Structure formats: C-alpha cells, structure tokens
Amino acid sequence: MLRMRKSTVRPPEGLCPIGTCMQVLGGAWTPNIIWYLSEGPRRFSELKADMAPISAKVLSSRLKELEQKGVISRQVLDTSPPSVEYALTSLGGELVPAIRAIAKVGYRLKQEGGTGRPAPR
Amino acid sequence: MLRMRKSTVRPPEGLCPIGTCMQVLGGAWTPNIIWYLSEGPRRFSELKADMAPISAKVLSSRLKELEQKGVISRQVLDTSPPSVEYALTSLGGELVPAIRAIAKVGYRLKQEGGTGRPAPR
DNA sequence: CTGTATCCTGTAGGATACTG
DNA sequence: CAGTATCCTACAGGATACAG
C-alpha cells in the first residue's frame, strides 16, 4: 500500500557537497521526520501517527540512522509503558532552514505546476 | 559500477510540503544538476562530464523531468553537430538557495561526523 | 553530439508477525 | 509502547547498444 517512488540519492560525494547531505535527508520520510521534530521533541508513536502510512520498520531505521549521524537524540523515559523521545540535536537544528527552503520551493512548484517560463538569463 | 543508494522519496505530500519538493530534487543526481546549472547554462555532454559516472539515460531523464516541471529550460542550438543547452529557469533559480543550504549542512555533517551532542533544548 | 531502447540488478521500503 | 525479524517486490538506475 502506498507505493513510494524510489530514487538513488548518492552521487559520488566528491563532485559537490550535495551528496554528503543528501545522504542524510535522502531516505524516504527523512525530511518529514526532521520537519516534525522541528516543532519539538516527539515520541515514536507520535511520529508514526504524524507520518500516517509509514511503516514501523522504516521509521525505526530512519531514526536510528539520524541518531547515529548526530542529527537527532534518543532518550528513553522510564515510564510504564516505556516511551522514547526523539529530538533534534543542535546539528539537526541546522537542517531545519534547509528543509524550510525546500518546502518553500515546494509550494511554488505545486502552484506553478510546470509553467516553465524560460530563464531570465 | 558505482552502485548508488536508493531511497523512496515520496511521502504522501499532504503531510507537509516537503514531499512536493522532494519530488523535484529527490531523483538521483538531481541536486547536482541544479548545482552545476547554477553556475550557468551547460550542455548535455558538459553536464555528463561534470557528473562523472552518471549514465546518459539517467541524466537524460532527470533533465526531462526537470524541464517538464519548469525548473530548467532546454534550448537546441543549431550548430553542427547539434548541441543542446540547459539552464535554470527563474523558478529553478529559487531552488539554488535550498540546495546551498543543504550543501552547507553537508559540510558540517561531514566534519562533525556524528558527534551527536544532545539537543540544547 | 544528444539522446532513446533494452535488459538486468540491488535495494529501499511495504506488510505482517512477533518480542520486551 | 517501541521496536525487531522476515519475506517480498517494485522500481530507480547501471550497462550497453543503437539512432538522428
């Protein structure tokens, strides 16, 4: 259900700095995770709910990756039942402007829908 | 050769604006294309060379997609042999800051390499 | 030079079931 | 609740060959 478009997101890395970062937000849902965490810390199930049809497996692995890269932090709260809170690290916070920039253009793109005005050279 | 990491890049779109834009720069190499075009118009073979091991097929389809979305323009110059010049449209130009933001964080990410300082809450 | 047509493969990620 | 373990498959994209 909900087949998602795939794409390779790892150009050689040496070419330009893009690759490096795309490795971070290249994964499916990754930008969304950052997005939602930018509004404040959030628990696993909350994120899961936020992101509707994401599978636990994928959410879990994206979170693990991001944690390992120092983009988010994971804190186990010893409540019962146990809950885990994820939050952006300061490094992760730096991604937010980038994400917002992307989102901003996303809007325009959706509006213009492919008008394709020639470049203003 | 040069196996590239794949990832789905199309979260439901309704969730947050990210999806919309990730559809644009989600494809492999796509950010790089924008990146190189941001330095000025460029021909097919130049881009191909810029991006080293990209296959003609992929470059071609990415370019076609981007053109269709109004992000780049394609102009056939009637030289002999014929050459084609690609350039960012004004809309495409708006992607550049986003890309740069991504690139910027890319550097940091590479440097810090996963220090993972806890969030400053 | 600028692509398109095929064929083939790896792998991201969905579904589902199960654990602490 | 917060995951992990399996199994499975669609599809992005590499290689190669060919075309205008």
CSV table of C-alpha atoms (C1' of nucleotides) in Angstrom, one decimal:
chain,number,residue,atom,x,y,z
A,1,MET,CA,0.0,0.0,0.0
A,2,LEU,CA,1.1,3.4,-0.9
A,3,ARG,CA,4.0,2.6,-3.2
A,4,MET,CA,6.6,5.1,-2.9
A,5,ARG,CA,8.9,6.5,-5.5
A,6,LYS,CA,12.4,5.4,-5.3
A,7,SER,CA,15.5,7.1,-6.3
A,8,THR,CA,19.1,6.8,-5.7
A,9,VAL,CA,20.4,9.6,-3.7
A,10,ARG,CA,24.1,9.1,-3.5
A,11,PRO,CA,26.1,10.9,-6.2
A,12,PRO,CA,29.8,10.4,-5.7
A,13,GLU,CA,30.2,12.9,-2.9
A,14,GLY,CA,33.3,14.3,-4.3
A,15,LEU,CA,31.6,16.2,-7.0
A,16,CYS,CA,29.8,18.7,-4.9
A,17,PRO,CA,28.8,18.8,-1.2
A,18,ILE,CA,25.3,17.9,-2.1
A,19,GLY,CA,25.8,14.2,-1.9
A,20,THR,CA,27.0,14.4,1.6
A,21,CYS,CA,23.9,16.0,2.8
A,22,MET,CA,21.6,14.1,0.6
A,23,GLN,CA,22.8,11.0,2.4
A,24,VAL,CA,21.3,12.5,5.4
A,25,LEU,CA,17.9,13.6,4.1
A,26,GLY,CA,17.9,11.3,1.2
A,27,GLY,CA,16.0,8.5,2.8
A,28,ALA,CA,12.3,8.3,2.4
A,29,TRP,CA,10.5,10.2,5.1
A,30,THR,CA,13.7,11.6,6.5
A,31,PRO,CA,12.8,15.2,5.7
A,32,ASN,CA,9.5,14.7,7.2
A,33,ILE,CA,11.0,13.4,10.4
A,34,ILE,CA,13.1,16.5,10.7
A,35,TRP,CA,10.2,18.6,9.9
A,36,TYR,CA,8.0,17.2,12.6
A,37,LEU,CA,10.8,17.2,15.1
A,38,SER,CA,11.4,20.8,14.4
A,39,GLU,CA,8.2,21.5,16.2
A,40,GLY,CA,9.6,19.9,19.3
A,41,PRO,CA,10.5,16.5,20.7
A,42,ARG,CA,8.3,13.7,19.8
A,43,ARG,CA,7.7,10.1,20.7
A,44,PHE,CA,7.9,7.1,18.4
A,45,SER,CA,4.2,6.5,18.1
A,46,GLU,CA,3.6,10.2,17.7
A,47,LEU,CA,5.9,10.4,14.8
A,48,LYS,CA,4.4,7.2,13.4
A,49,ALA,CA,0.9,8.9,13.6
A,50,ASP,CA,2.2,12.1,12.2
A,51,MET,CA,3.5,10.4,9.2
A,52,ALA,CA,0.5,8.3,8.5
A,53,PRO,CA,1.3,5.3,6.4
A,54,ILE,CA,5.0,5.0,7.3
A,55,SER,CA,5.9,1.5,8.5
A,56,ALA,CA,7.4,1.0,11.9
A,57,LYS,CA,10.4,-0.6,10.3
A,58,VAL,CA,11.3,2.3,8.2
A,59,LEU,CA,10.6,4.9,10.8
A,60,SER,CA,12.8,2.9,13.2
A,61,SER,CA,15.6,2.6,10.8
A,62,ARG,CA,15.5,6.3,9.7
A,63,LEU,CA,15.5,7.3,13.3
A,64,LYS,CA,18.4,5.1,14.0
A,65,GLU,CA,20.4,6.5,11.1
A,66,LEU,CA,19.7,10.0,12.1
A,67,GLU,CA,20.7,9.4,15.6
A,68,GLN,CA,23.9,7.8,14.5
A,69,LYS,CA,24.6,10.8,12.4
A,70,GLY,CA,24.1,13.1,15.3
A,71,VAL,CA,21.1,14.7,13.8
A,72,ILE,CA,18.6,13.6,16.4
A,73,SER,CA,18.8,12.4,20.0
A,74,ARG,CA,17.0,9.5,21.5
A,75,GLN,CA,16.0,9.5,25.1
A,76,VAL,CA,14.3,6.6,26.9
A,77,LEU,CA,11.9,7.8,29.5
A,78,ASP,CA,11.3,5.3,32.2
A,79,THR,CA,7.6,5.5,32.3
A,80,SER,CA,5.4,2.5,32.1
A,81,PRO,CA,4.8,1.5,29.4
A,82,PRO,CA,8.2,2.9,28.4
A,83,SER,CA,8.3,5.7,25.9
A,84,VAL,CA,11.1,7.1,23.9
A,85,GLU,CA,11.5,10.7,23.0
A,86,TYR,CA,13.3,11.9,19.9
A,87,ALA,CA,14.5,15.4,19.4
A,88,LEU,CA,16.7,17.3,17.1
A,89,THR,CA,20.2,17.9,18.2
A,90,SER,CA,21.7,21.3,17.6
A,91,LEU,CA,23.3,19.9,14.5
A,92,GLY,CA,19.9,18.6,13.4
A,93,GLY,CA,18.5,22.0,14.0
A,94,GLU,CA,20.8,23.3,11.3
A,95,LEU,CA,19.0,21.2,8.9
A,96,VAL,CA,15.7,23.0,9.5
A,97,PRO,CA,16.4,26.0,7.4
A,98,ALA,CA,17.4,23.8,4.5
A,99,ILE,CA,14.2,21.8,4.9
A,100,ARG,CA,12.2,25.0,5.1
A,101,ALA,CA,13.9,26.3,2.0
A,102,ILE,CA,13.0,23.1,0.2
A,103,ALA,CA,9.4,23.3,1.5
A,104,LYS,CA,9.1,26.8,0.3
A,105,VAL,CA,10.1,26.0,-3.2
A,106,GLY,CA,7.8,23.0,-2.9
A,107,TYR,CA,4.8,25.3,-2.6
A,108,ARG,CA,5.8,27.4,-5.6
A,109,LEU,CA,6.4,24.3,-7.6
A,110,LYS,CA,3.0,23.0,-6.8
A,111,GLN,CA,1.4,26.3,-7.7
A,112,GLU,CA,3.2,26.9,-10.9
A,113,GLY,CA,2.8,23.3,-11.8
A,114,GLY,CA,5.3,23.4,-14.6
A,115,THR,CA,4.7,26.7,-16.3
A,116,GLY,CA,8.3,26.6,-17.4
A,117,ARG,CA,9.0,30.2,-18.1
A,118,PRO,CA,12.3,30.4,-19.9
A,119,ALA,CA,15.2,31.5,-17.7
A,120,PRO,CA,15.6,35.3,-17.4
A,121,ARG,CA,19.2,35.0,-18.4
B,1,MET,CA,29.7,0.3,-11.4
B,2,LEU,CA,29.2,2.8,-8.7
B,3,ARG,CA,26.2,1.4,-7.0
B,4,MET,CA,24.0,4.1,-5.7
B,5,ARG,CA,21.9,4.1,-2.6
B,6,LYS,CA,18.3,4.1,-3.3
B,7,SER,CA,15.5,5.6,-1.3
B,8,THR,CA,11.9,6.4,-1.6
B,9,VAL,CA,11.4,10.0,-1.7
B,10,ARG,CA,7.7,10.5,-1.9
B,11,PRO,CA,6.0,10.8,1.4
B,12,PRO,CA,2.2,11.3,0.9
B,13,GLU,CA,2.6,15.0,0.0
B,14,GLY,CA,-0.3,16.0,2.1
B,15,LEU,CA,1.6,15.7,5.3
B,16,CYS,CA,4.0,18.5,4.8
B,17,PRO,CA,5.3,20.5,1.9
B,18,ILE,CA,8.5,18.5,1.9
B,19,GLY,CA,7.2,15.8,-0.3
B,20,THR,CA,6.2,18.1,-3.0
B,21,CYS,CA,9.7,19.5,-3.3
B,22,MET,CA,11.5,16.2,-2.8
B,23,GLN,CA,9.7,15.0,-5.8
B,24,VAL,CA,11.7,17.6,-7.6
B,25,LEU,CA,15.1,17.0,-6.1
B,26,GLY,CA,14.6,13.5,-5.0
B,27,GLY,CA,15.9,11.8,-8.0
B,28,ALA,CA,19.5,10.7,-8.0
B,29,TRP,CA,21.8,13.4,-9.3
B,30,THR,CA,19.0,15.9,-9.4
B,31,PRO,CA,20.5,18.2,-6.9
B,32,ASN,CA,23.8,18.0,-8.6
B,33,ILE,CA,22.2,19.0,-11.9
B,34,ILE,CA,20.8,22.1,-10.3
B,35,TRP,CA,24.1,22.7,-8.6
B,36,TYR,CA,26.0,22.7,-11.8
B,37,LEU,CA,23.5,24.7,-13.7
B,38,SER,CA,23.5,27.3,-11.1
B,39,GLU,CA,26.9,28.3,-12.4
B,40,GLY,CA,25.5,28.9,-15.8
B,41,PRO,CA,23.9,27.2,-18.8
B,42,ARG,CA,25.5,24.0,-19.7
B,43,ARG,CA,25.3,21.4,-22.5
B,44,PHE,CA,24.4,17.8,-22.2
B,45,SER,CA,27.9,16.5,-22.6
B,46,GLU,CA,29.3,19.0,-20.2
B,47,LEU,CA,26.9,18.0,-17.5
B,48,LYS,CA,27.6,14.4,-18.2
B,49,ALA,CA,31.3,15.2,-17.7
B,50,ASP,CA,30.7,17.2,-14.6
B,51,MET,CA,28.9,14.4,-13.0
B,52,ALA,CA,31.4,11.8,-13.9
B,53,PRO,CA,29.8,8.4,-13.8
B,54,ILE,CA,26.2,9.3,-14.4
B,55,SER,CA,24.7,7.3,-17.2
B,56,ALA,CA,23.3,9.1,-20.2
B,57,LYS,CA,20.0,7.5,-19.6
B,58,VAL,CA,19.6,8.9,-16.2
B,59,LEU,CA,20.9,12.3,-17.0
B,60,SER,CA,18.5,12.5,-19.9
B,61,SER,CA,15.5,11.5,-17.8
B,62,ARG,CA,16.4,13.8,-14.9
B,63,LEU,CA,16.7,16.7,-17.4
B,64,LYS,CA,13.5,15.8,-19.0
B,65,GLU,CA,11.7,15.7,-15.7
B,66,LEU,CA,13.2,19.0,-14.6
B,67,GLU,CA,12.3,20.6,-17.8
B,68,GLN,CA,8.7,19.4,-17.5
B,69,LYS,CA,8.5,20.8,-14.0
B,70,GLY,CA,9.6,24.2,-15.3
B,71,VAL,CA,12.8,24.1,-13.3
B,72,ILE,CA,15.2,24.1,-16.3
B,73,SER,CA,14.9,25.1,-19.9
B,74,ARG,CA,16.2,23.3,-22.9
B,75,GLN,CA,17.4,25.1,-26.0
B,76,VAL,CA,18.6,23.4,-29.1
B,77,LEU,CA,21.3,25.3,-30.8
B,78,ASP,CA,21.6,24.6,-34.4
B,79,THR,CA,25.2,24.1,-34.6
B,80,SER,CA,26.8,21.2,-36.3
B,81,PRO,CA,27.0,18.8,-34.6
B,82,PRO,CA,23.9,20.0,-32.8
B,83,SER,CA,24.2,20.9,-29.2
B,84,VAL,CA,21.7,21.5,-26.5
B,85,GLU,CA,21.9,24.0,-23.8
B,86,TYR,CA,20.3,23.6,-20.4
B,87,ALA,CA,19.7,26.4,-18.0
B,88,LEU,CA,17.8,27.1,-14.8
B,89,THR,CA,14.6,28.9,-15.2
B,90,SER,CA,13.8,31.6,-12.7
B,91,LEU,CA,11.8,29.0,-10.8
B,92,GLY,CA,14.7,26.7,-10.9
B,93,GLY,CA,16.8,29.5,-9.6
B,94,GLU,CA,14.7,29.5,-6.5
B,95,LEU,CA,16.0,26.0,-5.8
B,96,VAL,CA,19.5,27.2,-5.5
B,97,PRO,CA,19.3,28.6,-2.0
B,98,ALA,CA,17.7,25.4,-0.8
B,99,ILE,CA,20.5,23.4,-2.4
B,100,ARG,CA,23.1,25.7,-1.0
B,101,ALA,CA,21.5,25.3,2.5
B,102,ILE,CA,21.7,21.6,2.1
B,103,ALA,CA,25.2,21.7,0.9
B,104,LYS,CA,26.2,23.9,3.8
B,105,VAL,CA,24.9,21.4,6.3
B,106,GLY,CA,26.5,18.7,4.3
B,107,TYR,CA,29.9,20.2,5.2
B,108,ARG,CA,29.1,20.4,8.8
B,109,LEU,CA,27.8,16.8,8.8
B,110,LYS,CA,31.0,15.6,7.3
B,111,GLN,CA,33.1,17.5,9.7
B,112,GLU,CA,31.3,16.5,12.8
B,113,GLY,CA,30.9,13.1,11.5
B,114,GLY,CA,28.3,12.1,14.1
B,115,THR,CA,29.3,13.7,17.3
B,116,GLY,CA,25.8,13.6,18.4
B,117,ARG,CA,25.8,16.3,21.0
B,118,PRO,CA,22.5,16.2,22.8
B,119,ALA,CA,20.0,18.8,21.8
B,120,PRO,CA,20.3,22.1,23.6
B,121,ARG,CA,16.6,22.0,24.4
C,1,DC,C1',26.7,15.3,-30.0
C,2,DT,C1',22.3,14.2,-27.9
C,3,DG,C1',19.9,11.2,-26.8
C,4,DT,C1',16.5,6.5,-26.7
C,5,DA,C1',15.7,1.4,-26.2
C,6,DT,C1',16.6,-2.9,-23.7
C,7,DC,C1',17.8,-5.7,-20.3
C,8,DC,C1',19.1,-6.6,-15.7
C,9,DT,C1',20.0,-6.0,-10.7
C,10,DG,C1',20.2,-4.1,-6.0
C,11,DT,C1',17.9,-2.5,-2.6
C,12,DA,C1',14.6,0.6,-0.2
C,13,DG,C1',10.9,0.0,1.9
C,14,DG,C1',5.8,-2.2,2.4
C,15,DA,C1',3.3,-6.0,5.1
C,16,DT,C1',3.0,-8.8,8.7
C,17,DA,C1',4.0,-11.1,12.8
C,18,DC,C1',6.4,-11.3,16.9
C,19,DT,C1',9.3,-9.6,21.4
C,20,DG,C1',10.4,-6.9,25.8
D,1,DC,C1',4.6,1.4,23.7
D,2,DA,C1',8.7,0.7,20.9
D,3,DG,C1',10.6,-1.6,18.3
D,4,DT,C1',12.9,-6.2,15.5
D,5,DA,C1',12.7,-10.1,12.2
D,6,DT,C1',11.2,-11.9,7.6
D,7,DC,C1',9.8,-12.1,3.4
D,8,DC,C1',8.8,-10.0,-0.9
D,9,DT,C1',8.6,-6.7,-4.7
D,10,DA,C1',8.5,-2.6,-7.4
D,11,DC,C1',11.3,0.4,-9.5
D,12,DA,C1',15.5,3.5,-9.9
D,13,DG,C1',19.1,3.4,-12.2
D,14,DG,C1',23.7,1.0,-14.4
D,15,DA,C1',25.5,-1.1,-18.8
D,16,DT,C1',25.3,-1.4,-23.4
D,17,DA,C1',23.9,-0.8,-28.0
D,18,DC,C1',21.9,1.9,-31.2
D,19,DA,C1',19.6,6.3,-33.7
D,20,DG,C1',19.0,11.1,-35.6
